[in-house]
Coordinates of C-alpha atoms in Angstrom, one line a residue:
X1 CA 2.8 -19.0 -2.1
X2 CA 4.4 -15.8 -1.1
X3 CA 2.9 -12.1 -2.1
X4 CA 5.4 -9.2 -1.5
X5 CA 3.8 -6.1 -0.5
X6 CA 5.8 -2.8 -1.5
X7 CA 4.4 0.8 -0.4
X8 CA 5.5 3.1 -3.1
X9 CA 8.0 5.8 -3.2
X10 CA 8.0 9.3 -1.5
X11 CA 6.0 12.1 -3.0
X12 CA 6.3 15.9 -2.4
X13 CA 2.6 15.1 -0.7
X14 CA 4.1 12.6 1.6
X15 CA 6.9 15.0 2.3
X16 CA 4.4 17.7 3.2
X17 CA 2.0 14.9 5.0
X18 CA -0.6 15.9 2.9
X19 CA -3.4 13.4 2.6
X20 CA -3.0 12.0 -1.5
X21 CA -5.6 9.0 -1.1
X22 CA -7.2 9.3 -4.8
X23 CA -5.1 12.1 -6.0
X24 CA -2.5 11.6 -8.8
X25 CA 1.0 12.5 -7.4
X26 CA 4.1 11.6 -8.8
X27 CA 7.4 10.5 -7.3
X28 CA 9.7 12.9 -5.9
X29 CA 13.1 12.6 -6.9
X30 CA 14.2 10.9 -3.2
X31 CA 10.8 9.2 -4.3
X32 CA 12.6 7.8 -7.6
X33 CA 16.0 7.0 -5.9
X34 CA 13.4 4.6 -3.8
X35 CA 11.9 2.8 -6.0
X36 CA 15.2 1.8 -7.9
X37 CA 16.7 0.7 -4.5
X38 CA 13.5 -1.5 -4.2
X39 CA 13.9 -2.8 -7.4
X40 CA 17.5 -3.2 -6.8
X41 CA 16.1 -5.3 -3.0
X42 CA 13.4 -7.9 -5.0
X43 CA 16.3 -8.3 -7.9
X44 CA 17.0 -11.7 -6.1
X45 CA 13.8 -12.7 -6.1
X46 CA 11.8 -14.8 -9.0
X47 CA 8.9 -13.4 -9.4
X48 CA 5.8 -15.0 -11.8
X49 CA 4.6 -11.7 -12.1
X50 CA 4.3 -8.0 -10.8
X51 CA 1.0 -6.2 -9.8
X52 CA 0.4 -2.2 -9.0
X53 CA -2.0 0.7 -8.2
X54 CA -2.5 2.7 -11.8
X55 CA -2.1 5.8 -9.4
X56 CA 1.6 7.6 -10.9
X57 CA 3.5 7.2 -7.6
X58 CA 2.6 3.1 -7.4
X59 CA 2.8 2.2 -10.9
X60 CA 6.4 4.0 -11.4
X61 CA 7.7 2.6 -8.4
X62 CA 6.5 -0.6 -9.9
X63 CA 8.4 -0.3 -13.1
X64 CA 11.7 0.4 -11.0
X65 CA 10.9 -3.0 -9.7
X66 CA 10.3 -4.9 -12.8
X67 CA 12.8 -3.9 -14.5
X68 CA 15.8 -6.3 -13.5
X69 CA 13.2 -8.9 -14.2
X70 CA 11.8 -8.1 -17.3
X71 CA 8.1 -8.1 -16.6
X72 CA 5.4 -6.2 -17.3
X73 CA 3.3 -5.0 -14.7
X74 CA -0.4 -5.6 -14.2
X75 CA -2.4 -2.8 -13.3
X76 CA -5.8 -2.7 -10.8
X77 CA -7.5 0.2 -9.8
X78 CA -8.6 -2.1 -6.5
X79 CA -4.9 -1.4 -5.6
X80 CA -5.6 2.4 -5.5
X81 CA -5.3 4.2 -1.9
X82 CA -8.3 4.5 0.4
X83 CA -10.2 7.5 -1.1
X84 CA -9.9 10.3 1.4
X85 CA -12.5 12.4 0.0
X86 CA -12.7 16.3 1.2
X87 CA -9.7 15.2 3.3
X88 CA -7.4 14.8 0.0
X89 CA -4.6 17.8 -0.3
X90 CA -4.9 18.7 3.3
X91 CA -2.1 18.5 5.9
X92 CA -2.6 17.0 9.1
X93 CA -3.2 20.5 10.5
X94 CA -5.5 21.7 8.1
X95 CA -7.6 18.4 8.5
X96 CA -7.9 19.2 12.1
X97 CA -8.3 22.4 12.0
X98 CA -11.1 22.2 9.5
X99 CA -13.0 18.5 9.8
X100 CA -11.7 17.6 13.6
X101 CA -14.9 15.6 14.6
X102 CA -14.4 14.0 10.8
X103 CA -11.0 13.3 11.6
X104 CA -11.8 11.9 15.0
X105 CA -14.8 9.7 14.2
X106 CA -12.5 8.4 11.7
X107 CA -9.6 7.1 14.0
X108 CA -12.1 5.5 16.4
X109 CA -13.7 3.8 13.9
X110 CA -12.1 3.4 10.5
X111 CA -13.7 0.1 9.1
X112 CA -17.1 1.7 8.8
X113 CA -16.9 5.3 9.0
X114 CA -16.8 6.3 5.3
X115 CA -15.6 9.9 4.4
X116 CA -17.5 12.5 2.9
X117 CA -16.8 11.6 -1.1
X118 CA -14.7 9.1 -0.1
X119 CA -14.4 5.6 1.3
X120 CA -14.1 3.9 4.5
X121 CA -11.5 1.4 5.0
X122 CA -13.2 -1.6 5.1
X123 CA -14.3 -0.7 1.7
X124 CA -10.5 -0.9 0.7
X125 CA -9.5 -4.2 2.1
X126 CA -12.9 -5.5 0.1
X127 CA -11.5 -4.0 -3.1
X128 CA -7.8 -4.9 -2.3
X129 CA -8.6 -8.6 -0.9
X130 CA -10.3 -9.3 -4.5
X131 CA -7.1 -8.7 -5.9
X132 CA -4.7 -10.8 -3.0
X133 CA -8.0 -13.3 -4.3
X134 CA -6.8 -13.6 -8.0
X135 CA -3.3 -13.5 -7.4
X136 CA -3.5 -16.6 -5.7
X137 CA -6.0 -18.6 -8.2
X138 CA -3.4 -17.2 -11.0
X139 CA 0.0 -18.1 -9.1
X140 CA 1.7 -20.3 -7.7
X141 CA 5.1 -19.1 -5.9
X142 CA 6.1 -15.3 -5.7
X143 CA 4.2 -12.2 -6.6
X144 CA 5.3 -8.6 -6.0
X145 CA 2.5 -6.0 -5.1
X146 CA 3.0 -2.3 -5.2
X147 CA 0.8 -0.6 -3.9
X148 CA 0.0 2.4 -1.0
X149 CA 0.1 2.5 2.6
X150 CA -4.0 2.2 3.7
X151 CA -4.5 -0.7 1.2
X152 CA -1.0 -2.4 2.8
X153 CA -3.0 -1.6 6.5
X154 CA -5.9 -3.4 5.4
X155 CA -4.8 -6.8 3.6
X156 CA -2.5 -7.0 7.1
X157 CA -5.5 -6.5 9.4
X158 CA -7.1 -9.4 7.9
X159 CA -4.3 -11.2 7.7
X160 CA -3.6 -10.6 11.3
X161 CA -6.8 -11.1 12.4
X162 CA -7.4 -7.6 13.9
X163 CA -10.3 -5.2 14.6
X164 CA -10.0 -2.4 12.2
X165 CA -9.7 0.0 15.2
X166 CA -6.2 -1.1 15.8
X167 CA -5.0 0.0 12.1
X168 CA -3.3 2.9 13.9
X169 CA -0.7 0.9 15.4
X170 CA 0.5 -0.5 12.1
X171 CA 3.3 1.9 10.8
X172 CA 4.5 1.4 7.1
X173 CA 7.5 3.4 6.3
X174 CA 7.4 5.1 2.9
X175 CA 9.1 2.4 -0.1
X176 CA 8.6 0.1 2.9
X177 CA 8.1 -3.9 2.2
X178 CA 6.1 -6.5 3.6
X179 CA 5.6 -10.0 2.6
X180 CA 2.5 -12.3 3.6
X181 CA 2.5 -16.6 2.1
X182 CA 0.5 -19.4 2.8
X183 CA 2.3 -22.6 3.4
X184 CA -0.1 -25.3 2.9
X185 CA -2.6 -24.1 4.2
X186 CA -5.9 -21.9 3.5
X187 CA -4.9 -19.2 6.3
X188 CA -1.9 -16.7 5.5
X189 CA 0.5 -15.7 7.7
X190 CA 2.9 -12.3 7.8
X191 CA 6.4 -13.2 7.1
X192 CA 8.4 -9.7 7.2
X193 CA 7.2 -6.2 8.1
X194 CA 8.1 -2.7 7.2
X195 CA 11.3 -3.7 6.3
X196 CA 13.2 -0.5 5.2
X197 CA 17.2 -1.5 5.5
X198 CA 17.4 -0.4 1.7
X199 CA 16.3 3.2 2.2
X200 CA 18.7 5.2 2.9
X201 CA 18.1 6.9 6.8
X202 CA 15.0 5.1 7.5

């Protein structure tokens, strides 16, 4: 069993680094060209079926990806990005400029420090592992999961076996894929990670 795990394209948000978590943002146009070159990567693959975040930028990069296969895709709102709370739409800057002991707390501690409105990120790898859960009573061989970069961070911590504190040293470029399979046995293992050769100047 092998699940593909696909961070969706670029948004003007991402462009800006602006903090999207719950937020419905569409795909930019580089966002767009993306997605169809990720669709255009998994065309070789066979997949039984394709999964996605209902949030715009996730569920359109998953259509560019189904489409050389001719499969619908399956939508979960457990696939939706760690809710940032009265973080979302702010910048980097602005967060630290206007929650910095927020902010802080929140990189020394992600798994349990929810945020104001929002979520913490153990929260998210509950929600998202329900989902890696049923894929693998449903399927057998290769599913495709498109999804966003916290929920990616947390189904690979627990694959990995790390503390949530170390989330910060896992980098997922944007339209960025990684694949995690179980071969025989009840424990997963990560196969590839953050692979980017089809994006263009990543």
């Amino acid at each position: 069993m092998r699940i593909w795990l696909a961070r969706h394209g670029e948004t003007p948000w991402n462009r800006d680094r602006r903090a999207q978590g719950w937020s419905d943002v569409a795909l930019s146009d580089r966002g767009r060209a993306q997605a169809r070159a990720l669709g255009e990567l998994l065309g070789s693959t066979r997949p039984e079926a394709i999964y996605a975040s209902t949030l715009s930028r996730a569920w359109e990069t998953a259509e560019a990806v189904a489409r050389p296969h001719g499969l619908g895709v399956e939508g979960r709102e457990d696939l939706w990005e760690l809710n940032q709370g009265i973080l979302e739409g702010l910048t980097i800057a602005e967060m630290l400029q206007r929650h910095e002991e927020l902010v802080s707390a929140w990189w020394r501690d992600p798994g349990d420090q929810v945020l104001p409105d929002g979520e913490s990120l153990r929260q998210v790898q509950e929600r998202a592992w329900r989902v890696i859960e049923e894929i693998r009573a449903r399927h057998e061989r290769e599913v495709i999961v498109v999804t966003h970069n916290m929920v990616i961070r947390a189904i690979l911590i627990r694959v990995l076996g790390l503390d949530f504190s170390r989330s910060r040293c896992l980098k997922f470029g944007i339209a960025s894929l990684n694949r995690i399979g179980w071969n025989g046995g009840s424990s997963p293992s990560l196969e590839l990670f953050n692979f980017l050769d089809h994006i263009e100047g990543s």
